[in-house]
Each structure stands twice: as structure tokens, then as C-alpha cells.
Amino acid sequence: QVQLVESGGGLVQAGGSLRLSCAASGSIFTIDAMGWYRQAPGKQRELVAAVTSGGMRNVTDSVKGRFTISRAKNTVYLQMNSLKPEDTAVYYCNADRVKSNYGSRDLEVWGQGTLVTVSS
């Protein structure tokens, strides 16, 4: 089955940097969009950044100029610079419109989440 494996979360001081990585595994033909969402305690999950196979990027305003999303085939990265305490959240990798050997319909797949904590 298709799975997303995330890494890179941790504890960092305000102003510091982290790089999140997410690798898709399984019998995958193509993935159109890959990206990152985050969810803080008591808050709704929100899109942080995403990139399509064609290179189109969508980045939420609150992280523009600080976060950079990049992709290499079925691996997506999120470089997070100038981190703020309000960036503290569980970050989830997402893959959408996944074509695989496991079904005729496109899939949406979520990672298990990686915790990012920014101290002030």
C-alpha cells in the first residue's frame, strides 16, 4: 500500500530552522500534488505549502518568505526558516491524486505527522 514516511520534526528555538522530509513508498505510478499541512492544538488542520508535478506551488501567506517547498519525484521537502512559536504544530505530509498499482481510482494519502515545537 502507499505510505508516506515523514522526518525532520523536533524542538527548535525561535528564529531557527528545520527541514521536513516526506517520502512516498509503494507501487506508485505518479503523484500529482505533494505538500504539507499542520495542526496546532485546538486548531483546524491547515495547508502550509504544496507543489504539483508541474511545479506549481501554493504557499499560505503566514509562511511566505520563510518556508520553501521542494520536490524530487515522490519525495517532498519543507525548508522552514525564521521559525516562530506560532509555527508550533504537528505537520502532516499529504499526497494527492496518487496513481498506484493498488486501485483504479486516484488516492489521497496522509503521513502520520511529525511534531515541530518552536520555543521562545
PDB file of C-alpha atoms in Angstrom:
ATOM      1  CA  GLN A   1       0.000   0.000   0.000  1.00  0.00           C
ATOM      2  CA  VAL A   2       1.041   3.592  -0.464  1.00  0.00           C
ATOM      3  CA  GLN A   3       2.579   5.150   2.615  1.00  0.00           C
ATOM      4  CA  LEU A   4       4.197   8.470   3.442  1.00  0.00           C
ATOM      5  CA  VAL A   5       7.199   8.488   5.760  1.00  0.00           C
ATOM      6  CA  GLU A   6       7.962  11.825   7.410  1.00  0.00           C
ATOM      7  CA  SER A   7      11.059  13.014   9.211  1.00  0.00           C
ATOM      8  CA  GLY A   8      12.726  16.186  10.408  1.00  0.00           C
ATOM      9  CA  GLY A   9      10.463  17.440  13.160  1.00  0.00           C
ATOM     10  CA  GLY A  10      11.791  18.449  16.535  1.00  0.00           C
ATOM     11  CA  LEU A  11      12.379  21.231  19.012  1.00  0.00           C
ATOM     12  CA  VAL A  12      13.968  24.439  17.791  1.00  0.00           C
ATOM     13  CA  GLN A  13      14.447  27.948  19.127  1.00  0.00           C
ATOM     14  CA  ALA A  14      12.583  30.873  17.638  1.00  0.00           C
ATOM     15  CA  GLY A  15      14.477  32.128  14.621  1.00  0.00           C
ATOM     16  CA  GLY A  16      15.921  28.715  13.916  1.00  0.00           C
ATOM     17  CA  SER A  17      15.406  26.344  11.025  1.00  0.00           C
ATOM     18  CA  LEU A  18      14.195  22.838  10.341  1.00  0.00           C
ATOM     19  CA  ARG A  19      13.828  20.777   7.201  1.00  0.00           C
ATOM     20  CA  LEU A  20      10.980  18.299   6.925  1.00  0.00           C
ATOM     21  CA  SER A  21      11.150  15.381   4.527  1.00  0.00           C
ATOM     22  CA  CYS A  22       8.425  13.085   3.257  1.00  0.00           C
ATOM     23  CA  ALA A  23       8.961  10.062   1.045  1.00  0.00           C
ATOM     24  CA  ALA A  24       6.167   8.119  -0.599  1.00  0.00           C
ATOM     25  CA  SER A  25       6.590   4.361  -0.789  1.00  0.00           C
ATOM     26  CA  GLY A  26       4.707   1.575  -2.501  1.00  0.00           C
ATOM     27  CA  SER A  27       3.850   0.659  -6.050  1.00  0.00           C
ATOM     28  CA  ILE A  28       3.277   4.219  -7.230  1.00  0.00           C
ATOM     29  CA  PHE A  29       2.943   5.296 -10.807  1.00  0.00           C
ATOM     30  CA  THR A  30       2.551   9.035 -10.339  1.00  0.00           C
ATOM     31  CA  ILE A  31       1.666  11.606  -7.694  1.00  0.00           C
ATOM     32  CA  ASP A  32       0.284  14.913  -8.875  1.00  0.00           C
ATOM     33  CA  ALA A  33       0.412  17.038  -5.729  1.00  0.00           C
ATOM     34  CA  MET A  34       2.509  16.714  -2.594  1.00  0.00           C
ATOM     35  CA  GLY A  35       2.557  19.096   0.299  1.00  0.00           C
ATOM     36  CA  TRP A  36       2.423  19.839   3.975  1.00  0.00           C
ATOM     37  CA  TYR A  37      -0.411  20.648   6.341  1.00  0.00           C
ATOM     38  CA  ARG A  38      -0.194  21.496  10.007  1.00  0.00           C
ATOM     39  CA  GLN A  39      -2.471  21.318  13.006  1.00  0.00           C
ATOM     40  CA  ALA A  40      -1.916  23.095  16.294  1.00  0.00           C
ATOM     41  CA  PRO A  41      -3.730  22.020  19.481  1.00  0.00           C
ATOM     42  CA  GLY A  42      -7.331  23.148  19.358  1.00  0.00           C
ATOM     43  CA  LYS A  43      -6.955  24.367  15.785  1.00  0.00           C
ATOM     44  CA  GLN A  44      -8.140  23.071  12.443  1.00  0.00           C
ATOM     45  CA  ARG A  45      -5.669  21.482  10.077  1.00  0.00           C
ATOM     46  CA  GLU A  46      -4.450  23.988   7.506  1.00  0.00           C
ATOM     47  CA  LEU A  47      -2.468  23.875   4.303  1.00  0.00           C
ATOM     48  CA  VAL A  48       1.092  25.127   4.672  1.00  0.00           C
ATOM     49  CA  ALA A  49       2.526  24.534   1.209  1.00  0.00           C
ATOM     50  CA  ALA A  50       2.063  22.215  -1.734  1.00  0.00           C
ATOM     51  CA  VAL A  51       3.623  21.617  -5.120  1.00  0.00           C
ATOM     52  CA  THR A  52       2.311  19.772  -8.165  1.00  0.00           C
ATOM     53  CA  SER A  53       4.210  17.566 -10.567  1.00  0.00           C
ATOM     54  CA  GLY A  54       4.204  20.502 -12.965  1.00  0.00           C
ATOM     55  CA  GLY A  55       5.956  22.742 -10.462  1.00  0.00           C
ATOM     56  CA  MET A  56       3.041  24.929  -9.434  1.00  0.00           C
ATOM     57  CA  ARG A  57       3.350  25.987  -5.797  1.00  0.00           C
ATOM     58  CA  ASN A  58       0.795  27.085  -3.263  1.00  0.00           C
ATOM     59  CA  VAL A  59       2.092  28.573  -0.010  1.00  0.00           C
ATOM     60  CA  THR A  60      -0.029  30.032   2.742  1.00  0.00           C
ATOM     61  CA  ASP A  61       0.525  33.720   3.479  1.00  0.00           C
ATOM     62  CA  SER A  62       1.673  33.207   7.056  1.00  0.00           C
ATOM     63  CA  VAL A  63       4.819  31.346   5.963  1.00  0.00           C
ATOM     64  CA  LYS A  64       5.640  33.086   2.687  1.00  0.00           C
ATOM     65  CA  GLY A  65       9.228  34.265   2.663  1.00  0.00           C
ATOM     66  CA  ARG A  66      10.159  31.859   5.441  1.00  0.00           C
ATOM     67  CA  PHE A  67       9.221  28.380   4.217  1.00  0.00           C
ATOM     68  CA  THR A  68      10.220  26.799   0.929  1.00  0.00           C
ATOM     69  CA  ILE A  69       8.706  23.658  -0.533  1.00  0.00           C
ATOM     70  CA  SER A  70      10.592  21.492  -2.983  1.00  0.00           C
ATOM     71  CA  ARG A  71      10.103  18.119  -4.571  1.00  0.00           C
ATOM     72  CA  ALA A  72      12.129  15.353  -6.164  1.00  0.00           C
ATOM     73  CA  LYS A  73       9.907  12.721  -7.781  1.00  0.00           C
ATOM     74  CA  ASN A  74       7.947  11.192  -4.899  1.00  0.00           C
ATOM     75  CA  THR A  75       9.753  12.975  -2.096  1.00  0.00           C
ATOM     76  CA  VAL A  76       8.763  16.399  -0.823  1.00  0.00           C
ATOM     77  CA  TYR A  77      10.694  18.734   1.456  1.00  0.00           C
ATOM     78  CA  LEU A  78       9.757  21.735   3.534  1.00  0.00           C
ATOM     79  CA  GLN A  79      12.599  24.054   4.470  1.00  0.00           C
ATOM     80  CA  MET A  80      11.437  26.149   7.417  1.00  0.00           C
ATOM     81  CA  ASN A  81      13.479  29.214   8.305  1.00  0.00           C
ATOM     82  CA  SER A  82      12.908  32.034  10.795  1.00  0.00           C
ATOM     83  CA  LEU A  83      10.619  29.812  12.801  1.00  0.00           C
ATOM     84  CA  LYS A  84       8.161  31.432  15.176  1.00  0.00           C
ATOM     85  CA  PRO A  85       6.376  29.998  18.222  1.00  0.00           C
ATOM     86  CA  GLU A  86       3.117  30.169  16.289  1.00  0.00           C
ATOM     87  CA  ASP A  87       4.571  27.647  13.833  1.00  0.00           C
ATOM     88  CA  THR A  88       4.365  25.020  16.575  1.00  0.00           C
ATOM     89  CA  ALA A  89       2.133  22.227  15.313  1.00  0.00           C
ATOM     90  CA  VAL A  90       2.017  18.682  14.079  1.00  0.00           C
ATOM     91  CA  TYR A  91       2.995  18.768  10.427  1.00  0.00           C
ATOM     92  CA  TYR A  92       1.407  16.237   8.100  1.00  0.00           C
ATOM     93  CA  CYS A  93       2.633  15.229   4.691  1.00  0.00           C
ATOM     94  CA  ASN A  94      -0.009  14.868   2.009  1.00  0.00           C
ATOM     95  CA  ALA A  95      -0.005  13.247  -1.399  1.00  0.00           C
ATOM     96  CA  ASP A  96      -2.970  13.786  -3.683  1.00  0.00           C
ATOM     97  CA  ARG A  97      -4.068  12.314  -6.988  1.00  0.00           C
ATOM     98  CA  VAL A  98      -1.853   9.291  -6.468  1.00  0.00           C
ATOM     99  CA  LYS A  99      -1.918   6.689  -9.229  1.00  0.00           C
ATOM    100  CA  SER A 100      -0.811   3.311  -7.914  1.00  0.00           C
ATOM    101  CA  ASN A 101      -0.994  -0.414  -8.509  1.00  0.00           C
ATOM    102  CA  TYR A 102      -3.465  -0.759  -5.649  1.00  0.00           C
ATOM    103  CA  GLY A 103      -6.573   0.557  -7.336  1.00  0.00           C
ATOM    104  CA  SER A 104      -8.032   2.136 -10.412  1.00  0.00           C
ATOM    105  CA  ARG A 105      -9.026   5.342  -8.603  1.00  0.00           C
ATOM    106  CA  ASP A 106      -6.652   8.101  -7.647  1.00  0.00           C
ATOM    107  CA  LEU A 107      -5.766   8.167  -3.965  1.00  0.00           C
ATOM    108  CA  GLU A 108      -5.146  10.779  -1.311  1.00  0.00           C
ATOM    109  CA  VAL A 109      -2.604   9.679   1.300  1.00  0.00           C
ATOM    110  CA  TRP A 110      -1.601  11.247   4.618  1.00  0.00           C
ATOM    111  CA  GLY A 111       1.504  10.778   6.701  1.00  0.00           C
ATOM    112  CA  GLN A 112       1.371  10.104  10.421  1.00  0.00           C
ATOM    113  CA  GLY A 113       2.589  13.578  11.331  1.00  0.00           C
ATOM    114  CA  THR A 114       5.777  14.978  12.797  1.00  0.00           C
ATOM    115  CA  LEU A 115       5.816  17.427  15.696  1.00  0.00           C
ATOM    116  CA  VAL A 116       7.501  20.794  15.316  1.00  0.00           C
ATOM    117  CA  THR A 117       7.930  22.780  18.519  1.00  0.00           C
ATOM    118  CA  VAL A 118       9.339  26.303  18.421  1.00  0.00           C
ATOM    119  CA  SER A 119      10.409  27.740  21.752  1.00  0.00           C
ATOM    120  CA  SER A 120      10.510  31.458  22.544  1.00  0.00           C
TER     121      SER A 120
END
